[in-house]
Structures are given as C-alpha cells and as structure tokens.
Amino acid sequence: MSDFIIENKILVRYTGKSKEVVVPKVITIIGNKAFAGQDITKVMIPEGVTTIGDRAFYECANLTEVNLPESIKFIERRAFGYCKSLMTISIPKGVLLIDDEAFLGC
C-alpha cells in the first residue's frame, strides 16, 4: 500500500506509477483529487467503497476502464471530469447521487 496515501479509510492520493491500479480493500472513500491528472488506464475499486469524491479522477486522460462496486452510493462533482478516453462505465443500481458534472468533458 506504499503507492497510496490513506487517512481514516480515505484514499487521499495515489502516488504510484502503475497504469493499472487496484484500490486497497480498506478504503471506503476515494477522496477529492486522489487520482487527478495521473497517467492511469484502469482502476479496480473494491466492494466497500461508497463515495468517489470531487475530481477524484479529474483529467485522467488515458483512463479507459473503471470497475465500480455495488457499494458505491455517491459520485461527486467532476469525479471523472475530462477523462477523455473513458467511453463507457457501468453504474450500479444502488447509486443515490451522480453529480450533474460527474462526467463533464468525457
């Protein structure tokens, strides 16, 4: 887990170099700007994560694949904003909020 800054089960920042990322199972929230601007292509988010924060994946221009678990409830403002390579994403049925600008510029 040395590729992640984690505080109280919140993924604060990804500091790794891998283009394919597996979020640790202890995470419940992907924090604001946690992956913003990173050169990643794929993200596996584990069951138990409930929130994808404001601009969490903002401007991840090469991101093509995101696996959202059934536990996701909130996708906040510009969470995937300007992820220009992200063409499709499956939203679980239990999501309570997708901000108007969650996928701005995709």
Coordinates of N, CA and C in Angstrom, one line a residue:
M1 N 0.8 -1.2 0.0 CA 0.0 0.0 0.0 C 0.9 1.3 0.0
S2 N 2.1 1.1 -0.3 CA 3.0 2.2 -0.3 C 2.7 3.2 -1.5
D3 N 1.9 2.8 -2.4 CA 1.6 3.7 -3.6 C 0.4 4.6 -3.2
F4 N -0.1 4.5 -2.0 CA -1.3 5.3 -1.6 C -1.1 6.0 -0.3
I5 N -1.6 7.2 -0.3 CA -1.7 8.0 1.0 C -3.1 7.8 1.5
I6 N -3.3 7.2 2.7 CA -4.6 6.8 3.2 C -4.7 7.4 4.6
E7 N -5.8 8.0 4.9 CA -6.1 8.6 6.2 C -7.6 8.2 6.6
N8 N -7.7 7.5 7.7 CA -9.0 7.1 8.2 C -9.9 6.4 7.1
K9 N -9.3 5.5 6.4 CA -10.0 4.7 5.3 C -10.4 5.5 4.1
I10 N -9.8 6.8 4.0 CA -10.0 7.6 2.8 C -8.7 7.6 2.0
L11 N -8.9 7.3 0.7 CA -7.7 7.3 -0.2 C -7.5 8.8 -0.5
V12 N -6.4 9.3 0.0 CA -6.2 10.8 -0.2 C -5.4 11.0 -1.5
R13 N -4.5 10.1 -1.8 CA -3.7 10.4 -3.0 C -3.0 9.1 -3.5
Y14 N -3.0 8.9 -4.8 CA -2.3 7.8 -5.4 C -0.9 8.3 -5.8
T15 N 0.1 7.7 -5.3 CA 1.5 8.2 -5.6 C 2.3 7.2 -6.5
G16 N 1.7 6.1 -6.9 CA 2.3 5.1 -7.7 C 2.6 5.4 -9.1
K17 N 3.2 4.5 -9.8 CA 3.5 4.7 -11.2 C 2.7 3.7 -12.1
S18 N 2.1 2.7 -11.6 CA 1.4 1.7 -12.4 C 0.2 2.3 -13.1
K19 N 0.0 1.9 -14.3 CA -1.1 2.4 -15.1 C -2.4 1.7 -14.8
E20 N -2.3 0.5 -14.2 CA -3.5 -0.3 -13.8 C -3.4 -0.4 -12.3
V21 N -4.5 0.2 -11.7 CA -4.5 0.4 -10.2 C -5.6 -0.5 -9.6
V22 N -5.2 -1.1 -8.5 CA -6.2 -1.8 -7.6 C -6.2 -1.1 -6.3
V23 N -7.4 -0.5 -6.0 CA -7.6 0.3 -4.8 C -7.6 -0.7 -3.6
P24 N -6.9 -0.4 -2.6 CA -6.8 -1.3 -1.4 C -8.2 -1.5 -0.8
K25 N -8.4 -2.7 -0.3 CA -9.7 -3.1 0.3 C -10.1 -2.4 1.5
V26 N -9.2 -1.7 2.2 CA -9.5 -1.0 3.4 C -10.2 0.4 3.1
I27 N -10.2 0.8 1.9 CA -10.8 2.1 1.5 C -12.3 2.1 1.5
T28 N -12.9 3.2 2.0 CA -14.3 3.4 2.0 C -14.7 4.6 1.1
I29 N -13.7 5.6 1.0 CA -13.9 6.8 0.2 C -12.7 7.1 -0.6
I30 N -12.9 7.3 -1.9 CA -11.8 7.8 -2.8 C -12.0 9.3 -2.7
G31 N -11.0 9.9 -2.1 CA -11.0 11.4 -1.7 C -10.9 12.3 -2.9
N32 N -11.2 13.6 -2.6 CA -11.1 14.6 -3.6 C -9.7 14.6 -4.3
K33 N -9.7 14.6 -5.6 CA -8.4 14.7 -6.4 C -7.4 13.6 -6.1
A34 N -7.9 12.5 -5.6 CA -7.0 11.4 -5.2 C -6.1 10.9 -6.4
F35 N -6.7 10.8 -7.6 CA -6.0 10.3 -8.8 C -5.9 11.5 -9.8
A36 N -6.3 12.6 -9.5 CA -6.4 13.7 -10.5 C -5.0 13.9 -11.3
G37 N -5.2 13.9 -12.6 CA -4.0 14.1 -13.5 C -3.1 12.9 -13.7
Q38 N -3.4 11.8 -13.1 CA -2.5 10.6 -13.1 C -2.6 9.9 -14.5
D39 N -1.5 9.3 -14.9 CA -1.4 8.6 -16.2 C -1.8 7.1 -15.9
I40 N -3.1 6.9 -15.6 CA -3.6 5.6 -15.4 C -4.6 5.2 -16.5
T41 N -4.7 3.9 -16.7 CA -5.6 3.4 -17.7 C -6.8 2.6 -17.2
K42 N -6.6 1.9 -16.0 CA -7.6 1.0 -15.5 C -7.6 1.1 -13.9
V43 N -8.8 1.2 -13.4 CA -8.9 1.2 -11.9 C -9.9 0.2 -11.5
M44 N -9.5 -0.7 -10.5 CA -10.4 -1.6 -9.9 C -10.7 -1.1 -8.5
I45 N -12.0 -0.8 -8.3 CA -12.4 -0.2 -7.0 C -13.1 -1.4 -6.2
P46 N -12.7 -1.7 -5.0 CA -13.2 -2.8 -4.2 C -14.6 -2.5 -3.6
E47 N -15.3 -3.6 -3.3 CA -16.6 -3.6 -2.6 C -16.3 -2.9 -1.3
G48 N -17.1 -2.1 -0.8 CA -16.9 -1.3 0.5 C -16.7 0.2 0.2
V49 N -16.3 0.5 -1.0 CA -16.1 1.9 -1.3 C -17.5 2.5 -1.6
T50 N -17.9 3.6 -0.9 CA -19.2 4.2 -1.0 C -19.2 5.5 -1.8
T51 N -18.1 6.2 -1.8 CA -18.0 7.5 -2.4 C -16.8 7.7 -3.3
I52 N -17.0 8.4 -4.4 CA -16.0 8.8 -5.3 C -16.0 10.3 -5.2
G53 N -15.0 10.9 -4.6 CA -15.0 12.4 -4.3 C -14.9 13.3 -5.5
D54 N -15.0 14.6 -5.2 CA -14.9 15.7 -6.1 C -13.6 15.6 -6.8
R55 N -13.6 15.5 -8.2 CA -12.5 15.5 -9.0 C -11.5 14.3 -8.7
A56 N -12.0 13.2 -8.2 CA -11.2 12.1 -7.8 C -10.3 11.6 -9.0
F57 N -10.9 11.5 -10.2 CA -10.1 11.1 -11.4 C -10.0 12.2 -12.4
Y58 N -10.2 13.4 -12.0 CA -10.2 14.5 -12.9 C -8.9 14.5 -13.8
E59 N -9.2 14.7 -15.1 CA -8.1 14.8 -16.1 C -7.2 13.6 -16.2
C60 N -7.7 12.4 -15.9 CA -7.0 11.2 -16.2 C -7.3 10.8 -17.6
A61 N -6.6 11.5 -18.5 CA -6.9 11.4 -19.9 C -6.8 10.1 -20.6
N62 N -6.0 9.2 -20.0 CA -5.9 7.8 -20.6 C -6.7 6.7 -19.9
L63 N -7.5 7.1 -18.9 CA -8.3 6.2 -18.2 C -9.4 5.6 -19.1
T64 N -9.4 4.3 -19.4 CA -10.4 3.7 -20.3 C -11.3 2.7 -19.5
E65 N -10.9 2.3 -18.4 CA -11.8 1.3 -17.7 C -11.8 1.5 -16.2
V66 N -13.0 1.6 -15.6 CA -13.3 1.7 -14.2 C -14.3 0.7 -13.8
N67 N -14.0 -0.1 -12.8 CA -14.9 -1.1 -12.3 C -15.5 -0.6 -11.0
L68 N -16.8 -0.2 -11.0 CA -17.5 0.3 -9.8 C -18.2 -0.8 -9.0
P69 N -18.0 -0.9 -7.7 CA -18.6 -2.0 -7.0 C -20.1 -1.6 -6.6
E70 N -20.8 -2.6 -6.3 CA -22.2 -2.4 -5.9 C -22.4 -1.4 -4.7
S71 N -21.3 -1.3 -3.9 CA -21.4 -0.5 -2.7 C -21.4 1.0 -2.9
I72 N -21.0 1.5 -4.2 CA -21.0 2.9 -4.5 C -22.3 3.5 -4.3
K73 N -22.4 4.7 -3.6 CA -23.6 5.4 -3.4 C -23.5 6.8 -4.0
F74 N -22.3 7.4 -4.0 CA -22.1 8.8 -4.4 C -21.0 9.0 -5.3
I75 N -21.3 9.6 -6.5 CA -20.3 10.0 -7.4 C -20.3 11.5 -7.5
E76 N -19.3 12.2 -6.9 CA -19.4 13.6 -6.7 C -18.9 14.4 -7.9
R77 N -19.0 15.7 -7.8 CA -18.7 16.7 -8.8 C -17.4 16.5 -9.6
R78 N -17.5 16.4 -10.9 CA -16.4 16.2 -11.8 C -15.5 15.0 -11.4
A79 N -16.1 14.0 -10.7 CA -15.3 12.8 -10.3 C -14.5 12.2 -11.5
F80 N -15.1 12.2 -12.6 CA -14.5 11.7 -13.8 C -14.3 12.7 -14.9
G81 N -14.3 14.0 -14.5 CA -14.3 15.1 -15.4 C -13.1 15.0 -16.3
Y82 N -13.3 15.2 -17.6 CA -12.2 15.2 -18.6 C -11.4 14.0 -18.7
C83 N -12.0 12.9 -18.4 CA -11.4 11.5 -18.7 C -11.8 11.2 -20.1
K84 N -11.1 11.8 -21.0 CA -11.5 11.7 -22.4 C -11.4 10.4 -23.1
S85 N -10.7 9.4 -22.5 CA -10.7 8.1 -23.0 C -11.7 7.1 -22.4
L86 N -12.4 7.6 -21.4 CA -13.4 6.8 -20.8 C -14.7 6.8 -21.6
M87 N -15.0 5.8 -22.3 CA -16.1 5.7 -23.2 C -17.4 5.1 -22.6
T88 N -17.2 4.1 -21.7 CA -18.4 3.5 -21.1 C -18.1 3.2 -19.6
I89 N -19.1 3.2 -18.8 CA -19.0 2.9 -17.4 C -20.3 2.3 -16.9
S90 N -20.3 1.3 -16.1 CA -21.5 0.7 -15.6 C -21.7 1.2 -14.2
I91 N -22.9 1.8 -14.1 CA -23.3 2.4 -12.8 C -24.1 1.4 -12.0
P92 N -23.7 1.1 -10.8 CA -24.6 0.1 -10.0 C -25.9 0.7 -9.7
K93 N -26.9 -0.2 -9.5 CA -28.3 0.2 -9.3 C -28.5 1.0 -8.0
G94 N -27.6 0.8 -7.0 CA -27.8 1.4 -5.7 C -27.3 2.8 -5.5
V95 N -26.7 3.4 -6.6 CA -26.2 4.7 -6.5 C -27.3 5.7 -6.2
L96 N -27.0 6.6 -5.2 CA -28.0 7.6 -4.8 C -27.8 8.9 -5.4
L97 N -26.5 9.3 -5.8 CA -26.2 10.6 -6.3 C -25.1 10.5 -7.4
I98 N -25.4 11.0 -8.5 CA -24.4 11.3 -9.5 C -24.5 12.8 -9.8
D99 N -23.5 13.5 -9.4 CA -23.5 15.0 -9.6 C -23.6 15.3 -11.1
D100 N -24.3 16.4 -11.4 CA -24.5 16.9 -12.8 C -23.2 16.9 -13.6
E101 N -22.1 17.2 -13.0 CA -20.9 17.4 -13.8 C -19.9 16.2 -13.5
A102 N -20.4 15.1 -13.0 CA -19.5 14.0 -12.7 C -18.7 13.5 -13.9
F103 N -19.3 13.6 -15.1 CA -18.6 13.1 -16.3 C -18.4 14.2 -17.3
L104 N -18.3 15.4 -16.8 CA -18.1 16.6 -17.7 C -16.8 16.4 -18.5
G105 N -17.0 16.6 -19.8 CA -15.9 16.6 -20.8 C -15.5 15.2 -21.2
C106 N -16.3 14.2 -20.9 CA -16.0 12.8 -21.3 C -16.5 12.5 -22.7

